[in-house]
Coordinates of C-alpha atoms and ligand atoms in Angstrom, one line a residue:
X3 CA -175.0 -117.6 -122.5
X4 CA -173.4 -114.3 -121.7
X5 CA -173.3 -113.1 -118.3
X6 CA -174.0 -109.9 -116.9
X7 CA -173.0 -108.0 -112.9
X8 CA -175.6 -107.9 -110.7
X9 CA -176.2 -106.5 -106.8
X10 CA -178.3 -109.7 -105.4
X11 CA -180.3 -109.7 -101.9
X12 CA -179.2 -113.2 -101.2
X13 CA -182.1 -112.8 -97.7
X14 CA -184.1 -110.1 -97.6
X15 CA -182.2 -108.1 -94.3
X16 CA -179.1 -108.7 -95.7
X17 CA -176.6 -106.5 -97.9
X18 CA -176.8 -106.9 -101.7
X19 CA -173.0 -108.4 -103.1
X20 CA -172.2 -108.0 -107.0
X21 CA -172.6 -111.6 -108.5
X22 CA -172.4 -112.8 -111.9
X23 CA -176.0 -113.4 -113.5
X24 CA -177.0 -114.6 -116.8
X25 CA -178.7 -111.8 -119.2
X26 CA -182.1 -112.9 -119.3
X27 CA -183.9 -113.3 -123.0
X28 CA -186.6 -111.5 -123.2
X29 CA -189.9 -114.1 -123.6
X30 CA -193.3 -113.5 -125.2
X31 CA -194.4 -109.7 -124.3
X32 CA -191.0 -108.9 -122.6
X33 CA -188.3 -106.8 -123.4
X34 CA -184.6 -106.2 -122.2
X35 CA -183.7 -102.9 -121.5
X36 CA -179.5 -102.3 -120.4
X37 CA -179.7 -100.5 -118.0
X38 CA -177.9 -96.7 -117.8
X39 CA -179.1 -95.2 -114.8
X40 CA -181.1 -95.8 -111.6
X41 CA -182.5 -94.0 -108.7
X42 CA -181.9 -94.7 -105.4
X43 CA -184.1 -93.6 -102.0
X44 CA -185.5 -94.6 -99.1
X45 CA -188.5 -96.9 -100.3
X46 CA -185.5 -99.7 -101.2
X47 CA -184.2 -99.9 -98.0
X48 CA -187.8 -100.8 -96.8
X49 CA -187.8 -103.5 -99.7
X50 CA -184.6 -104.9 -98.7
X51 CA -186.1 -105.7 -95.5
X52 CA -188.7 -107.4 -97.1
X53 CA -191.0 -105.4 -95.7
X54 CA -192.9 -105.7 -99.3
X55 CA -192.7 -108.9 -99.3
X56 CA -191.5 -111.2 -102.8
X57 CA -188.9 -113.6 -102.9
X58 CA -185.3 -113.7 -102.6
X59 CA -182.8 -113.9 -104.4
X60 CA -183.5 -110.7 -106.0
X61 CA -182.1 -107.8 -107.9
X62 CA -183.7 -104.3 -106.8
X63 CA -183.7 -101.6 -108.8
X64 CA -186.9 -99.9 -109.8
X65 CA -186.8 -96.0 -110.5
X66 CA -184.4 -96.9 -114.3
X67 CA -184.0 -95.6 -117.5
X68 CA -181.6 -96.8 -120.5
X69 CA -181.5 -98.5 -124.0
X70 CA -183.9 -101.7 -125.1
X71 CA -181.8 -104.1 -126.7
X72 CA -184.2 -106.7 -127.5
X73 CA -187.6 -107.8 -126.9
X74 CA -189.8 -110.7 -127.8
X75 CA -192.2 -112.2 -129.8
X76 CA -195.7 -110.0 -130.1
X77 CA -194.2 -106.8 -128.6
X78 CA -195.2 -104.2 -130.7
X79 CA -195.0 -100.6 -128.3
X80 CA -191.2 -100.9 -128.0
X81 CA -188.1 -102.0 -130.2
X82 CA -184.3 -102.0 -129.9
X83 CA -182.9 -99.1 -129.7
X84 CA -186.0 -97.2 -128.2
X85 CA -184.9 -94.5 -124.7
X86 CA -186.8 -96.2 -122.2
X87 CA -187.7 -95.3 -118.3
X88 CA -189.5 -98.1 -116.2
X89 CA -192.9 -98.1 -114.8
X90 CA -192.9 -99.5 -111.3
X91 CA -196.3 -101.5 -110.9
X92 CA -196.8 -104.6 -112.0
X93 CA -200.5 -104.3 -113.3
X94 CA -202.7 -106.6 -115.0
X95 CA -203.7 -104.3 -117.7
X96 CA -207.3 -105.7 -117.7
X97 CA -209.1 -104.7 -115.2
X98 CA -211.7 -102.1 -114.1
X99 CA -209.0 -100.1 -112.6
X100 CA -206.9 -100.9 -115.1
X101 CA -208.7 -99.6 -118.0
X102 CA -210.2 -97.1 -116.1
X103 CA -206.5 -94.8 -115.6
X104 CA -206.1 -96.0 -112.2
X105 CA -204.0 -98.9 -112.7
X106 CA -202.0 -98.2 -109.2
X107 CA -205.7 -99.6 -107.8
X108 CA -205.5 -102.7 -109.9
X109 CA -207.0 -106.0 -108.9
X110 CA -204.8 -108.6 -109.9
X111 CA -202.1 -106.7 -108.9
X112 CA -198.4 -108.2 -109.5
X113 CA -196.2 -106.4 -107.1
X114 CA -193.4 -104.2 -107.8
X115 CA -190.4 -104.5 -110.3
X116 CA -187.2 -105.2 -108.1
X117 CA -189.5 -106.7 -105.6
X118 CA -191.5 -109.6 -107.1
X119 CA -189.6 -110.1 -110.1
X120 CA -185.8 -108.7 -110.9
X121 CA -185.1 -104.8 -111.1
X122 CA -182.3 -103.0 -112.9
X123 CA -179.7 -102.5 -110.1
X124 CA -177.7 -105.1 -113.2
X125 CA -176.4 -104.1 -116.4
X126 CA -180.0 -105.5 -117.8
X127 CA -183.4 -106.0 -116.8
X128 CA -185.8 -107.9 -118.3
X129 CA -189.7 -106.9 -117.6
X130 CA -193.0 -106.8 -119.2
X131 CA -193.0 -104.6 -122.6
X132 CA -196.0 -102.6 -121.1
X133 CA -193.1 -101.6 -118.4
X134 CA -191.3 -99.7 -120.8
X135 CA -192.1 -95.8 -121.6
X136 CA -189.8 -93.8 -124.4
X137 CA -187.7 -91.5 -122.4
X138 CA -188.7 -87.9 -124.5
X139 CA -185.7 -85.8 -126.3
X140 CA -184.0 -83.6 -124.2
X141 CA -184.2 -85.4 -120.6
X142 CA -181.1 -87.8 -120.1
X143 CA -181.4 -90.9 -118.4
X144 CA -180.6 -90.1 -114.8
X145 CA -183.6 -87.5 -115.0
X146 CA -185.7 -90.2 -116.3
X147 CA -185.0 -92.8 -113.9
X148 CA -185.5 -89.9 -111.1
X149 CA -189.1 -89.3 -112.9
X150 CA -190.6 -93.1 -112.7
X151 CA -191.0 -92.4 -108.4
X152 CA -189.2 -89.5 -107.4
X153 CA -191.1 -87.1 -109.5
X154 CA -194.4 -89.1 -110.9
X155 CA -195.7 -89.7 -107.4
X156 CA -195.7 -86.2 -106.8
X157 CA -197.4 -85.1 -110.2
X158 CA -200.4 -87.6 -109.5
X159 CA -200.8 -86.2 -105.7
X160 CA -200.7 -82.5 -106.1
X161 CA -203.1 -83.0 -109.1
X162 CA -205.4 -85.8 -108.5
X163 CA -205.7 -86.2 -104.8
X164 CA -204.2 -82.8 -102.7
X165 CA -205.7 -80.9 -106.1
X166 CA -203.6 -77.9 -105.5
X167 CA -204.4 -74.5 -106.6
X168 CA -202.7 -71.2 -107.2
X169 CA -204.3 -70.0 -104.1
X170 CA -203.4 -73.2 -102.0
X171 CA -200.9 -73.2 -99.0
X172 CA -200.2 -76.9 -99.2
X173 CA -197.6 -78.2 -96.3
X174 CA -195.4 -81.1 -96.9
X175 CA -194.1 -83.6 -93.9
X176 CA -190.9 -84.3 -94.9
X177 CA -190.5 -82.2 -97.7
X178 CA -186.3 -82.4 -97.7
X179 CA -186.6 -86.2 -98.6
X180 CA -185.9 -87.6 -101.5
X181 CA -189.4 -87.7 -103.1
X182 CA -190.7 -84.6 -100.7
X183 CA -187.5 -82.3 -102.2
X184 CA -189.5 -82.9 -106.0
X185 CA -192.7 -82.4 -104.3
X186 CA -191.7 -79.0 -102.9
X187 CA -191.0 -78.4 -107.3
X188 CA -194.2 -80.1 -108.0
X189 CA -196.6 -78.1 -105.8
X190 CA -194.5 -74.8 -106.9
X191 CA -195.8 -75.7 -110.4
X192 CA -199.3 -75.7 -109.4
X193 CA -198.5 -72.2 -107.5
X194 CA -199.2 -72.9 -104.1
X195 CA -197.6 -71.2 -100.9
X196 CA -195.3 -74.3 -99.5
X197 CA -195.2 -74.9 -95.6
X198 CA -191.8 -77.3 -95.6
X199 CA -191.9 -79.7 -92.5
X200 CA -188.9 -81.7 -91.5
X201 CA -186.6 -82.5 -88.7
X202 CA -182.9 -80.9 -89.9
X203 CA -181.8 -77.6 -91.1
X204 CA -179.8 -79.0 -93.7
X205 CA -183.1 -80.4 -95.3
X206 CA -184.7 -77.0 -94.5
X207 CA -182.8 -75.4 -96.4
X208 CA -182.4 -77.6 -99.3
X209 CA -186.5 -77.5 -99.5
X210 CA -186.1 -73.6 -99.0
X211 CA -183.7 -73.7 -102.5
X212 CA -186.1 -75.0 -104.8
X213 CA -189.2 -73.4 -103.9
X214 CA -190.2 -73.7 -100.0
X215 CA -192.1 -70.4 -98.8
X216 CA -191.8 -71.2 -95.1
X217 CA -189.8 -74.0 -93.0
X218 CA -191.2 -75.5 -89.8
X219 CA -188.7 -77.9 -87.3
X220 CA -190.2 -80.5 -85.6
X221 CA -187.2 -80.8 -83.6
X222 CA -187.4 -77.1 -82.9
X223 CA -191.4 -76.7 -83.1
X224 CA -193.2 -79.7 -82.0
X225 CA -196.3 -78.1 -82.6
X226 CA -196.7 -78.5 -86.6
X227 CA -200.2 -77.8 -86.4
X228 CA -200.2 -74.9 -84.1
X229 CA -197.4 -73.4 -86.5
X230 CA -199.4 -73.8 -89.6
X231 CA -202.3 -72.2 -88.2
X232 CA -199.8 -69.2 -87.4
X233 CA -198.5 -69.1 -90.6
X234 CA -201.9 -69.0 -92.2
X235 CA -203.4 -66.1 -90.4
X236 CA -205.1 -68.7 -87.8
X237 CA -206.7 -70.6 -91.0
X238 CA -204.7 -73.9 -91.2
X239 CA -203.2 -75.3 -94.5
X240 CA -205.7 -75.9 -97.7
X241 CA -203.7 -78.9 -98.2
X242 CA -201.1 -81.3 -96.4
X243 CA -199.4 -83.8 -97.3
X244 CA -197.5 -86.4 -95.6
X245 CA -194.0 -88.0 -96.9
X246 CA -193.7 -90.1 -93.7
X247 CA -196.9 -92.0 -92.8
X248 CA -196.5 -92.4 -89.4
X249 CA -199.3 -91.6 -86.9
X250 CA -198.1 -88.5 -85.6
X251 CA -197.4 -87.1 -88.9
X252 CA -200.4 -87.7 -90.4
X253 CA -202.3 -86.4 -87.2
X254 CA -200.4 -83.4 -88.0
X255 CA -201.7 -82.9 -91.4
X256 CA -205.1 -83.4 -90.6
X257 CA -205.1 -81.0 -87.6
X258 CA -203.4 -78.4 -89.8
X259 CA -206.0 -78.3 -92.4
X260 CA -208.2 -75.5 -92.8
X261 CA -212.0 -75.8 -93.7
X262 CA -212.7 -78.3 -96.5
X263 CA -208.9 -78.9 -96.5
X264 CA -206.9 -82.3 -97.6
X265 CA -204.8 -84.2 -95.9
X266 CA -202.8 -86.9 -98.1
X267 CA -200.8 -89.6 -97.3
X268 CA -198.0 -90.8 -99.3
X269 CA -195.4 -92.7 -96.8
X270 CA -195.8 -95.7 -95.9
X271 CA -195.6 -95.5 -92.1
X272 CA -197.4 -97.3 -89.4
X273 CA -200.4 -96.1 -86.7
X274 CA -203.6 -95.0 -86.4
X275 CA -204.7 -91.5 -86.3
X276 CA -207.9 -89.6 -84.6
X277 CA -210.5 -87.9 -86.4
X278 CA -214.1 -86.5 -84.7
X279 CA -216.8 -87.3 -87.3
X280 CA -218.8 -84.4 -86.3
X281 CA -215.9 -82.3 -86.9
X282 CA -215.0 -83.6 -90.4
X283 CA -218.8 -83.5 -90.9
X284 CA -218.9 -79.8 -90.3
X285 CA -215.6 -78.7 -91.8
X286 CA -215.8 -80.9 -95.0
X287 CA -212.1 -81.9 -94.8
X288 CA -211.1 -84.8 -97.0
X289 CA -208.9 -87.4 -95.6
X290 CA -206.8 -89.8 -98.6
X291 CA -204.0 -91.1 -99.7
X292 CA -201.9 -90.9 -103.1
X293 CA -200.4 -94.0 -104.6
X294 CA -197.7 -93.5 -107.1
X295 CA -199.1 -92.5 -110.9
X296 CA -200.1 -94.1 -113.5
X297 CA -198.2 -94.4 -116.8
X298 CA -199.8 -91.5 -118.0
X299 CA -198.9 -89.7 -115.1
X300 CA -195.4 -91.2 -115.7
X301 CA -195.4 -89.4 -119.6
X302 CA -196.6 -86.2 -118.4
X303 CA -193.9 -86.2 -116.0
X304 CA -191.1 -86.9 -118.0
X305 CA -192.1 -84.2 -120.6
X306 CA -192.4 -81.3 -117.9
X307 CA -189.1 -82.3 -116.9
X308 CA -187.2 -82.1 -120.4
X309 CA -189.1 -78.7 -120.3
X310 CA -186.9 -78.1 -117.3
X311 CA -190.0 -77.0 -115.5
X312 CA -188.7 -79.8 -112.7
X313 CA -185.2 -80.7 -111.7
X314 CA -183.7 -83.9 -110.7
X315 CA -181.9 -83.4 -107.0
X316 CA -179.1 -86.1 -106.6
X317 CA -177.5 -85.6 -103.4
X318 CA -174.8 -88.1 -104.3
X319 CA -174.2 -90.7 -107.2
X320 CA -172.1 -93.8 -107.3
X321 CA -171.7 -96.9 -109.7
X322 CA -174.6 -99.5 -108.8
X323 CA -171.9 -101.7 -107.8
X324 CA -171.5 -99.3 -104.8
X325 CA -175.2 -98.7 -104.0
X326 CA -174.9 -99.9 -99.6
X327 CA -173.0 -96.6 -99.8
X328 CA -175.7 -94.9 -100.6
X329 CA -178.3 -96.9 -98.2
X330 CA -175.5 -96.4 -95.1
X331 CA -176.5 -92.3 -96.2
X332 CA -179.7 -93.0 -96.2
X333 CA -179.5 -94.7 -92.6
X334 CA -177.6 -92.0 -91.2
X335 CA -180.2 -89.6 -92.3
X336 CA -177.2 -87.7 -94.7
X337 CA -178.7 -87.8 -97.9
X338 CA -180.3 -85.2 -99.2
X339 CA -182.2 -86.0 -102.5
X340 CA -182.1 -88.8 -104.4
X341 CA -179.1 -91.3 -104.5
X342 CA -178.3 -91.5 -108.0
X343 CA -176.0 -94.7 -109.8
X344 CA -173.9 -95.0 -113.1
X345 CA -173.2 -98.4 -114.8
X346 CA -170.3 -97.1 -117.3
Ligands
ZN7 ZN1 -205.5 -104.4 -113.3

């Protein structure tokens, strides 16, 4: 059996290490895909907590793209040699919400890849053939592995749940993140007026660069909601959404939503937030959330991006042998973008 390197969370809490692993053979339905690039942000971190739960050992590694070497018996969508990115959910491909096109809702739902079974942060990952979508010509694989949560999560929240329009002004908590900085792209693409909420300058400005209209501060201007309203000629925001989760964020989105306005969560943050019914009853604001995309989602993205309509923003990039480097950035609230890794 040949072996492979692998970064292993021996417990969750603890640091990942580089061990020798064997390269897993693909079984019935599977296929092996080596591994050329990966994705890193702060979602992992989370995971490596074990704040998603699964089981350790593990290898993380979820946002991928690279080469399939090999698959098994009765898997007919893929085949060596096929560009491949990685689809994040483990679904059951059966179900109402399954079949349907929401299969982020499904009901036998598996868990994540790099969470309840191995991830790609190896020179090889070994997942469910339905996992694997061709990579188009023209995007490369770092953009591809940014696409499969960076930039997917985004196309399926401006469109399906924040359903922005040209004539939106859509605000974004945490918009110099790694997710929010393709968000600020996304919601440009759909035309919008951005309102960019976060808590440095440096992140500020980096939203600013690729599409931001206005910045708001926290640090500097507490008052989000109070701001937006400002900013909107006393109106409030058509659409907000929220990169953090917490309570106080969210609170903020909803009370800086104008009339029939939306206020979306995507973070994954903890709290409870107050709403007057007779309010919402009167205003017709929508209250949801946005969970990731499906695989369709996933192929749209990817070809908007090799149509350079969206860039990948790496804010640093290492070999995946050196990914706690990036987490320590991520900790120290230094990275701005997406941590990107090599494997050559
Ligand atoms: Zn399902």
């Amino acid at each position: 059996m040949a072996n492979m390197k692998a970064m292993v969370v021996d417990r969750w809490g603890e640091q990942s290490t580089l061990q020798n692993r064997e390269i897993p053979k693909p079984g019935p339905g599977e296929a092996l895909l080596k591994v050329r690039s990966a994705a890193v942000g702060l979602t992992l971190l989370n995971m490596r907590n074990g704040s998603f739960g699964g089981a350790a050992p593990r290898i993380m590694g979820h946002e991928l793209g690279g080469d399939i070497v090999e698959v098994g018996s009765g898997v007919k969508n893929v085949k060596a040699g096929d560009r491949c990115a990685v689809y994040f959910y483990l679904t059951c491909n059966q179900c109402r919400w399954c079949r349907g096109g929401r299969e982020t809702l499904c009901e036998k739902f598996g868990g994540f890849v790099g969470v309840h079974r191995d991830g790609g942060f190896a020179d090889f990952v070994c997942l469910p053939a339905e996992n694997f979508l061709p990579i188009p010509d023209g995007l490369d694989y770092e953009a591809a592995a940014m696409a499969t949560d960076a930039v997917n999560t985004n196309w399926h929240c401006m469109r399906e749940r924040a359903k922005i329009n040209p004539h939106d002004t859509v605000m974004l908590i945490g918009a110099g993140g790694g997710v929010g900085i393709h968000g600020v792209q996304v919601a440009k693409l759909f035309g919008a007026r951005i309102i960019a909420v976060d808590v440095s300058d440096e992140k500020l400005d980096l939203a600013k660069q690729w599409g931001a209209d206005e910045v708001i501060n926290v640090k500097r201007t507490p008052d989000v909601a109070a701001e937006a309203k400002r900013l909107t000629d006393g109106r409030g925001v058509n659409a907000a959404v929220d990169y953090v989760g917490h309570a106080a964020t969210f609170q903020s989105a909803y009370d800086s939503l104008t009339t029939g306005g939306r206020a979306v969560v995507i973070g994954v943050g903890a709290g409870d937030i107050s709403i007057n019914p007779r309010q919402m009853m009167l205003t017709e604001k929508v209250v949801t959330g946005s969970r990731h995309s499906t695989r369709t989602e996933l192929i749209e993205t990817m070809e908007v991006m090799a149509r350079g309509l969206i860039k990948p923003v790496v804010g640093m990039r290492t070999h995946f042998s050196e990914i706690e480097s990036i987490f320590d950035s991520i900790k120290a609230e230094k990275l701005l973008g997406r941590g990107a890794l090599t494997y050559d």
